[in-house]
mmCIF file of C-alpha atoms in Angstrom:
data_model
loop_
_atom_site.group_PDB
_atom_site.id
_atom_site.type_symbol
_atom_site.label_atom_id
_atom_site.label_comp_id
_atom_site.label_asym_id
_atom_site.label_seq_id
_atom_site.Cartn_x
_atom_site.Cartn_y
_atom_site.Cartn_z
ATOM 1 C CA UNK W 1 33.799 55.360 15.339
ATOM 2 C CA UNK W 2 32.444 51.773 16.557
ATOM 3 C CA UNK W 3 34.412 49.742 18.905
ATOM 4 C CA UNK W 4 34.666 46.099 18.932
ATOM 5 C CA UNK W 5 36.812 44.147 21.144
ATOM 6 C CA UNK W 6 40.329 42.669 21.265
ATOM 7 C CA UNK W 7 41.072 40.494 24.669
ATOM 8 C CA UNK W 8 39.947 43.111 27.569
ATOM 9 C CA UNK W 9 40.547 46.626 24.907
ATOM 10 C CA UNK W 10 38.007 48.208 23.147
ATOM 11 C CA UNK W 11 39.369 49.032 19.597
ATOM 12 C CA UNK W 12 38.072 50.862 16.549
ATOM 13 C CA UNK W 13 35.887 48.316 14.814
ATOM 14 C CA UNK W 14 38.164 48.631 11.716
ATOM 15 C CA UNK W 15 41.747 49.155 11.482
ATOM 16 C CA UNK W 16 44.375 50.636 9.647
ATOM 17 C CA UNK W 17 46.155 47.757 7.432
ATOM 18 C CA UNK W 18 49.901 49.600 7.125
ATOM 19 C CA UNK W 19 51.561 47.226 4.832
ATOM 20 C CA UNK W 20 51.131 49.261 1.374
ATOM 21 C CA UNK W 21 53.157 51.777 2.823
ATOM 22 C CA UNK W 22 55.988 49.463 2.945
ATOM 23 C CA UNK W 23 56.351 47.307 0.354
ATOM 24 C CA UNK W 24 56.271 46.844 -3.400
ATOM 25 C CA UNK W 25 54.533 50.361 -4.704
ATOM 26 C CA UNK W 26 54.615 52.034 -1.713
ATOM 27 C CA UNK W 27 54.221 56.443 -1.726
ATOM 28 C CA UNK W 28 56.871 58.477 -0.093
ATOM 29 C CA UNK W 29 57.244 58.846 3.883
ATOM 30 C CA UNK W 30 54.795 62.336 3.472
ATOM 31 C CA UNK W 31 51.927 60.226 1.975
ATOM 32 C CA UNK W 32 52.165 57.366 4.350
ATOM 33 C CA UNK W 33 52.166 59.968 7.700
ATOM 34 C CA UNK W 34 49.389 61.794 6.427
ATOM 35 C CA UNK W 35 47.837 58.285 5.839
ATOM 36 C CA UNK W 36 48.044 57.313 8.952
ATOM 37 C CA UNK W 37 47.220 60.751 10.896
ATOM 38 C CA UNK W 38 44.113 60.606 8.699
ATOM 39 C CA UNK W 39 43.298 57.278 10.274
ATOM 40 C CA UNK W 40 43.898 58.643 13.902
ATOM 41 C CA UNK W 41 41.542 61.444 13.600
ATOM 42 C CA UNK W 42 38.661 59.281 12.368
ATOM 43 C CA UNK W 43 39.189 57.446 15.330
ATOM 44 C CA UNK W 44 41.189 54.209 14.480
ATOM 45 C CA UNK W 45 42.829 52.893 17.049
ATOM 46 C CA UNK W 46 44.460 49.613 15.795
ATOM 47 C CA UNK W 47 47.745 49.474 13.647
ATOM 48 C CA UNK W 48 48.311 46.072 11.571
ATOM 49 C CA UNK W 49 51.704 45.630 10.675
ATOM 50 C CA UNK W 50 54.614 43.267 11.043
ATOM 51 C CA UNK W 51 58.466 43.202 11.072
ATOM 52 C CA UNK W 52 58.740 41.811 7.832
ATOM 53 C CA UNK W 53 56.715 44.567 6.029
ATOM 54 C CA UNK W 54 59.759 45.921 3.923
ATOM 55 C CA UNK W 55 61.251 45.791 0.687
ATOM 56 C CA UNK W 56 65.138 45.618 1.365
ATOM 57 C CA UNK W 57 67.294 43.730 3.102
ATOM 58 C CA UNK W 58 68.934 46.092 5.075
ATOM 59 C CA UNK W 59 65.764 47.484 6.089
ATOM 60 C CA UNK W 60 63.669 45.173 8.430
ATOM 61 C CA UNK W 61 61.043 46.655 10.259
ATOM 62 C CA UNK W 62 60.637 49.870 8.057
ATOM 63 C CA UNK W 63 57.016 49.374 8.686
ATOM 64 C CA UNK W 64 57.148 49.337 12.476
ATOM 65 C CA UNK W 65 59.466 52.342 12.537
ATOM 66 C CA UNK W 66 57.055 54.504 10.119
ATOM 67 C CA UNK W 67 54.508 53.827 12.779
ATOM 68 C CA UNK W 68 56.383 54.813 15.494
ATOM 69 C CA UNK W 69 57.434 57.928 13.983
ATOM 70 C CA UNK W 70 53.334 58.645 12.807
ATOM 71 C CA UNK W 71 52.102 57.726 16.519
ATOM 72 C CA UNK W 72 54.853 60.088 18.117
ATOM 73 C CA UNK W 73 53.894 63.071 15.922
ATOM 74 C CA UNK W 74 50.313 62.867 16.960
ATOM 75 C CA UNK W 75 48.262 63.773 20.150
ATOM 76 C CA UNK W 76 46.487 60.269 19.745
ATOM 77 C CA UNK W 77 49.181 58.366 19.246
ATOM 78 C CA UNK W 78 49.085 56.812 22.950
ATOM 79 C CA UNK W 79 45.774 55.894 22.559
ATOM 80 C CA UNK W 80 46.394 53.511 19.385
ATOM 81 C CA UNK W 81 46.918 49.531 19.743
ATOM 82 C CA UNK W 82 49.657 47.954 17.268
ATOM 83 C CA UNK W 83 49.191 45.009 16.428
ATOM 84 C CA UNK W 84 52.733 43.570 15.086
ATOM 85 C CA UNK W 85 53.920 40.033 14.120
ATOM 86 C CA UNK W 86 57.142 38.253 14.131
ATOM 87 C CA UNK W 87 58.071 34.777 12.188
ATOM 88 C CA UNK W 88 58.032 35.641 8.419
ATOM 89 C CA UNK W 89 61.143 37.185 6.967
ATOM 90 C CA UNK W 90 61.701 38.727 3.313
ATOM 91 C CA UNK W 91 65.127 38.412 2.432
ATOM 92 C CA UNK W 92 65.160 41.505 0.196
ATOM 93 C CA UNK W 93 64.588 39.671 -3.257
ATOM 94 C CA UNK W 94 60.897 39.995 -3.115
ATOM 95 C CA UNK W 95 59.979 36.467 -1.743
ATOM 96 C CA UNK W 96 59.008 35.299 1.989
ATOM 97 C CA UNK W 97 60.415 33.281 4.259
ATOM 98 C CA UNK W 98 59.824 31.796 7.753
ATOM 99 C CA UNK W 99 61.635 31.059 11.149
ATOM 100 C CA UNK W 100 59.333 29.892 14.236
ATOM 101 C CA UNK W 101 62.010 29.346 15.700
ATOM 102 C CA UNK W 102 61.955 30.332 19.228
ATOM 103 C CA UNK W 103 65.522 31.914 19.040
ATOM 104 C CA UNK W 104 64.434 33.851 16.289
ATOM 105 C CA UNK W 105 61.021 34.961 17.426
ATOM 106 C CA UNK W 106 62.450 36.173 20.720
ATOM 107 C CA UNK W 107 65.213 38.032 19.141
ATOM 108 C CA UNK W 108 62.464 39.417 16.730
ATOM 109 C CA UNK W 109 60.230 40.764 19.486
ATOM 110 C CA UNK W 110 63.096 42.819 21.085
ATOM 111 C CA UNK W 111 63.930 44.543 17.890
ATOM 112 C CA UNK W 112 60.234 45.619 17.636
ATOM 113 C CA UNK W 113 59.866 46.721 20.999
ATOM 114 C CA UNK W 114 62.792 49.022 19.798
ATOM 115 C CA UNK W 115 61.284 50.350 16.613
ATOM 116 C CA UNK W 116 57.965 50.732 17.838
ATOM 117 C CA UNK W 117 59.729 52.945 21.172
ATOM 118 C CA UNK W 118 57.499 50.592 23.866
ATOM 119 C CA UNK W 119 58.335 49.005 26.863
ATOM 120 C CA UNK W 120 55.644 46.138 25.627
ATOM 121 C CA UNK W 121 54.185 45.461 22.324
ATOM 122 C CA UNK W 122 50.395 45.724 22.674
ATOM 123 C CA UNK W 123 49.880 42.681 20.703
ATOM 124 C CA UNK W 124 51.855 40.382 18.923
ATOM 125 C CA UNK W 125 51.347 37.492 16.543
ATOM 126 C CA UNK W 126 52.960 34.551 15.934
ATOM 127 C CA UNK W 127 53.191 35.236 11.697
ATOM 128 C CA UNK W 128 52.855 31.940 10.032
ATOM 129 C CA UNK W 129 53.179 28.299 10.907
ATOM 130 C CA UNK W 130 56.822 26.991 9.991
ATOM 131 C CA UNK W 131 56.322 23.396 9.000
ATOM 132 C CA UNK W 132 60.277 23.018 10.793
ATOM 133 C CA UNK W 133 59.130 24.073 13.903
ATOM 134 C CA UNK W 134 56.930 22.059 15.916
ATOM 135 C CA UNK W 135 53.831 24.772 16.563
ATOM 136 C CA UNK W 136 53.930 24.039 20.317
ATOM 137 C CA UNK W 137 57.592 25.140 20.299
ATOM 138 C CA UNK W 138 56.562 28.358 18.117
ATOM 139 C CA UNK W 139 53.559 29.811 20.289
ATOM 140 C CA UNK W 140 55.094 28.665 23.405
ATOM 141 C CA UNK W 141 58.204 30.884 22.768
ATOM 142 C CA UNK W 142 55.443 33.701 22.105
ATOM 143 C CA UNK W 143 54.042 32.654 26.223
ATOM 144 C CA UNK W 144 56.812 33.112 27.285
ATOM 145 C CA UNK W 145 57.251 36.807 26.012
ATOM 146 C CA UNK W 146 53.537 37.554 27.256
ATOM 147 C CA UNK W 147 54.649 35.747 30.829
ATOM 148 C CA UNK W 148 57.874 37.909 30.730
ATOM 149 C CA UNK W 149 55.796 41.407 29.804
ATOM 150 C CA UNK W 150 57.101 42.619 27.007
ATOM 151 C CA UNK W 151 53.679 41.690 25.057
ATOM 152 C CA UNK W 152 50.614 42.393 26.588
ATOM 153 C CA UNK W 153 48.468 39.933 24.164
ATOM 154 C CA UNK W 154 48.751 37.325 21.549
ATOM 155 C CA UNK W 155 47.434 36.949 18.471
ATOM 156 C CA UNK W 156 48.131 34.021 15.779
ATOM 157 C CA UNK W 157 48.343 34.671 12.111
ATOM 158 C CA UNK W 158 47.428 32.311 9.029
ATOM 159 C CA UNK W 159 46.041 29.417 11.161
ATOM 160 C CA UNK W 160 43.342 26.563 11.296
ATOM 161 C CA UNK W 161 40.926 25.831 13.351
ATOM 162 C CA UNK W 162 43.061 23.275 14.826
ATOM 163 C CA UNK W 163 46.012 25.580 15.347
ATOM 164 C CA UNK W 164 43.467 28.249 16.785
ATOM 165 C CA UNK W 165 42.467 25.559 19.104
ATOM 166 C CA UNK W 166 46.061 24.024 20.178
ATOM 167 C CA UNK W 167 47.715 27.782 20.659
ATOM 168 C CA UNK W 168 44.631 29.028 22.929
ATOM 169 C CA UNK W 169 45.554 26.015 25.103
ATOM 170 C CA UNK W 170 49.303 26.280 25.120
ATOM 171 C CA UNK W 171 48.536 30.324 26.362
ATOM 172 C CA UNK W 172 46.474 28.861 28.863
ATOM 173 C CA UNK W 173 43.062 30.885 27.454
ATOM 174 C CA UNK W 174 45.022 33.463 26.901
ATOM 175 C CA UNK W 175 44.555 33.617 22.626
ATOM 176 C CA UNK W 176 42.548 37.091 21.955
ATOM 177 C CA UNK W 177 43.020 37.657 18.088
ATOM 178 C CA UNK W 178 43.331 35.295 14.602
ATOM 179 C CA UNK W 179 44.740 36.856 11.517
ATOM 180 C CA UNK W 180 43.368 34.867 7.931
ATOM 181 C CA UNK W 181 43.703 35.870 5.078
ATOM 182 C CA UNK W 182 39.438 36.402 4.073
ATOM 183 C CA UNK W 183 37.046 38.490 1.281
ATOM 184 C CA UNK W 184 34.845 37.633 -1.682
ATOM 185 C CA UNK W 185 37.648 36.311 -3.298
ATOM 186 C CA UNK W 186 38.959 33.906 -0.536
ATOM 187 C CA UNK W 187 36.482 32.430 1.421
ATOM 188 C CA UNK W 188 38.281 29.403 3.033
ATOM 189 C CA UNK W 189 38.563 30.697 6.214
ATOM 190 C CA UNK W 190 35.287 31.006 6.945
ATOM 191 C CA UNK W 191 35.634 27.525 9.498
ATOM 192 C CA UNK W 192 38.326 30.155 11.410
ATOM 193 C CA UNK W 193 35.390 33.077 11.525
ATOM 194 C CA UNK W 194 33.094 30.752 12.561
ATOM 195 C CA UNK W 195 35.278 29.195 15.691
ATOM 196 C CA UNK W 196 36.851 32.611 16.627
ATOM 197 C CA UNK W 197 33.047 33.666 17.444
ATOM 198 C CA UNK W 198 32.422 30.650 19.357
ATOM 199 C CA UNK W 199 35.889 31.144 21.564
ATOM 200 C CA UNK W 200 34.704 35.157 21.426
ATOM 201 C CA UNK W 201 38.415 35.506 19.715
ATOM 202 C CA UNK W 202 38.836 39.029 17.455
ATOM 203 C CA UNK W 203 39.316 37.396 14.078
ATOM 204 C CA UNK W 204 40.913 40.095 12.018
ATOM 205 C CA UNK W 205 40.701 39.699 8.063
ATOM 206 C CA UNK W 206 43.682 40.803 5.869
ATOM 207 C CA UNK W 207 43.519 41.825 2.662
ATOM 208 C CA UNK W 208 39.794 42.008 3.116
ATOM 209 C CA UNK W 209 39.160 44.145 -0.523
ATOM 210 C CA UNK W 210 41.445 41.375 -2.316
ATOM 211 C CA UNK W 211 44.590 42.630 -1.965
ATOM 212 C CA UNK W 212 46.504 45.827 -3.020
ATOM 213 C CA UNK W 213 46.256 45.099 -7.095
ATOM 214 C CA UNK W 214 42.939 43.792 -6.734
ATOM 215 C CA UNK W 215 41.103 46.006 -4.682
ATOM 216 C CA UNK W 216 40.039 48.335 -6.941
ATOM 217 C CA UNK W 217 38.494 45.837 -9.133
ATOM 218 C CA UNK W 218 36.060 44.056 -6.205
ATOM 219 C CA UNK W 219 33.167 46.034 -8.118
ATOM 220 C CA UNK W 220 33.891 44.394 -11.687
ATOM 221 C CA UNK W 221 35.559 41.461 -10.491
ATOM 222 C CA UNK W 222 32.097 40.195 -8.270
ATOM 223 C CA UNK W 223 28.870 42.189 -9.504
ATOM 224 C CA UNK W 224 26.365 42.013 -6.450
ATOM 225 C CA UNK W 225 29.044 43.701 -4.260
ATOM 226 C CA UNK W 226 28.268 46.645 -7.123
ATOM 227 C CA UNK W 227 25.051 46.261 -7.091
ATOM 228 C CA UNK W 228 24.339 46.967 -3.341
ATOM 229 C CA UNK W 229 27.127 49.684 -3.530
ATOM 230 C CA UNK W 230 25.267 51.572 -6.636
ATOM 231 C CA UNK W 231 21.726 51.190 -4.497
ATOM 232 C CA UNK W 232 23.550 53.090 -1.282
ATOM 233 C CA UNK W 233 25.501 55.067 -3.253
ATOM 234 C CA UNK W 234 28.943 54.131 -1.631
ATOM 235 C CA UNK W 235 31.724 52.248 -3.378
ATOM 236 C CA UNK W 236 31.776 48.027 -3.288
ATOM 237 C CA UNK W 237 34.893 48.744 -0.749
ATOM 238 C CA UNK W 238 32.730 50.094 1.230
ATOM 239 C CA UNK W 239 29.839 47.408 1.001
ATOM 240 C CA UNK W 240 32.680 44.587 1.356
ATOM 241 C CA UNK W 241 33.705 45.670 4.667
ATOM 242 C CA UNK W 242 30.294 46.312 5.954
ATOM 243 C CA UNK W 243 29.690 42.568 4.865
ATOM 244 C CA UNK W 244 31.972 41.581 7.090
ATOM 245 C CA UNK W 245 31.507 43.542 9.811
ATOM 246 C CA UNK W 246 27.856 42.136 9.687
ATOM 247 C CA UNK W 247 29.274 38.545 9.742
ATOM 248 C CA UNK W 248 29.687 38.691 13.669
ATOM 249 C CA UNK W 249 31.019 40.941 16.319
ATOM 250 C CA UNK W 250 34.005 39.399 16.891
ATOM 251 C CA UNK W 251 35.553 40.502 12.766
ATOM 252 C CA UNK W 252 37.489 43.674 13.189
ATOM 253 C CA UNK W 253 38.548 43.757 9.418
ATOM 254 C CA UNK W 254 42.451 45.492 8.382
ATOM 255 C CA UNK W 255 42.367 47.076 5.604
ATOM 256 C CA UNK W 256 45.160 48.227 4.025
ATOM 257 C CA UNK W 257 46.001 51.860 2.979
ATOM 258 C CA UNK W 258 48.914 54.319 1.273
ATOM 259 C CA UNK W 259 45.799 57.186 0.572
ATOM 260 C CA UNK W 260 43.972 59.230 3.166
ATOM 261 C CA UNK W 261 40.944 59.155 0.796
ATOM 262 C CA UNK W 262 41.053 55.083 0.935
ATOM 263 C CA UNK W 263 41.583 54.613 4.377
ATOM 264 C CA UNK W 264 38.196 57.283 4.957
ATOM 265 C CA UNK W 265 36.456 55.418 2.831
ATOM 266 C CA UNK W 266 36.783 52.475 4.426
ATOM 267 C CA UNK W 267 36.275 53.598 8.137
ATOM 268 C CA UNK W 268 32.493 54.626 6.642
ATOM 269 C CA UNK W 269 32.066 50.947 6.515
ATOM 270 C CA UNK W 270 30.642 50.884 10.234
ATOM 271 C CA UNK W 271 27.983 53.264 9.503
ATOM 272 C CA UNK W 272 26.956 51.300 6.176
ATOM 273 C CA UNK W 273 23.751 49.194 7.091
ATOM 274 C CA UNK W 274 22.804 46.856 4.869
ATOM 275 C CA UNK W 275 19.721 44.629 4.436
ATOM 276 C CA UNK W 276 19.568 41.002 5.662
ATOM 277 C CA UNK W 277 18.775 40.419 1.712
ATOM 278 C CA UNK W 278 21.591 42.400 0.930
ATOM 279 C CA UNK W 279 23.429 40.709 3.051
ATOM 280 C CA UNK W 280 22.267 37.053 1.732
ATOM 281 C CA UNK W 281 23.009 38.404 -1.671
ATOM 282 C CA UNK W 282 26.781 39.257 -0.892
ATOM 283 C CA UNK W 283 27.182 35.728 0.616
ATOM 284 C CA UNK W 284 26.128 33.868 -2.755
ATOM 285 C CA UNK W 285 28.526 36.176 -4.934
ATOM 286 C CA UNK W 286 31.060 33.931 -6.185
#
């Protein structure tokens, strides 16, 4: 497995995106373990997930604790980095929420550290902006957690360039990852990619394939992603996340899984090399 880097660790240079195995649609507790074990012995060694990755009310944080219990039941479990994120609630009747509050997103980091079973959480991010909260208030109530110890890095989630900017300097240089949503279908953050490689900040793309209903259709749904797949033989998943991985060192893409098989074939996305005309041809698909 490739490596790329997050703040001063050297990760797997794609991760395991765990939502799916939480939310609407997701496959029994069996499938999601094996899921994840999968990942672990193809050498992942990044966990995306987030406290708010759940379907019920009464059942915050059923993501965090799935990962706990996958990580404890396997001899690399010690070795992974989760990556976790506090600030964006679901009340239990399928819609989303937020609270940047700094009461909140304290109290929200000690109830992972308890799920995930760790004395600090290897990195956390600050969710999504809440337009209530004054950001400085929001990622300065994350400092303070990474001051205290109980988070050894921060990451911010769903941000601009100018909130990229404004949080590295609140943490004092301390920023190492960006979350954005980013893939053939949403290319607006592409003004994030390109200032997370200048800073030398991870930026870490969700949904990279489209999204859980539209990921299987990337091949139909944008044709030159097919076409370079169907020349290498591999599916357009595949190509997709090579395409980004090609983009610049600093994308470590997440994403997200409920199959063995579809994790696997993602993780042969680092091994995929594609042509700088391939490349150019991916980057005009619209």
């Amino acid at each position: 497995m490739q490596t790329r880097r997050i703040g001063d660790l050297d990760i797997s240079a794609i991760g395991l995106g765990a939502m799916p195995m939480s939310i609407e649609g997701r496959p029994d507790e069996t499938r999601s373990l094996a899921t994840i074990h999968a990942a672990l012995d193809a050498g992942v060694t990044l966990i995306d997930t987030a406290d708010a990755y759940h379907l019920h009310a009464d059942e915050v944080g059923h993501n965090e604790t799935l990962i706990a219990k996958a990580l404890a039941g396997h001899d690399r479990g010690r070795d992974v980095l989760v990556a976790t994120k506090g600030g964006h609630l679901r009340p239990g009747d399928g819609s989303w929420t937020l609270d940047g509050s700094p009461a909140h997103l304290r109290a929200a980091c000690e109830a992972s550290l308890r799920r995930l079973r760790v004395e600090a959480i290897g990195l956390y991010q600050f969710h999504r902006p809440d337009p209530r909260i004054p950001y400085e208030e929001s990622v300065g109530a994350v400092r303070e957690l990474l001051d205290e110890g109980k988070i050894r890095a921060v990451g911010i989630s769903n941000a601009n360039p100018e909130q990229i900017t404004r949080a590295d300097d609140i943490l004092g240089g301390r920023l190492v990852a960006v979350q954005n949503q980013f893939s053939p279908a949403f290319r607006s953050s592409e003004p994030e990619l390109r200032l997370c490689d200048e800073l030398g900040i991870a930026f870490l793309p969700w949904s990279p394939l489209g999204g859980i209903s539209r990921a299987r259709e990337l091949g139909s749904s944008y044709a030159p992603f097919a076409h370079v797949a169907e020349a290498h033989g591999v599916s357009p998943q595949r190509v997709c996340l090579a395409w980004m991985l090609a983009k610049s060192p600093v994308v470590v893409p997440i994403p997200g899984a409920s199959r063995p098989e579809t994790i696997l074939d993602s993780l042969a996305a680092t091994d995929l090399v594609l042509t700088a005309g391939e490349l150019a041809e991916l980057d005009a698909a619209v």
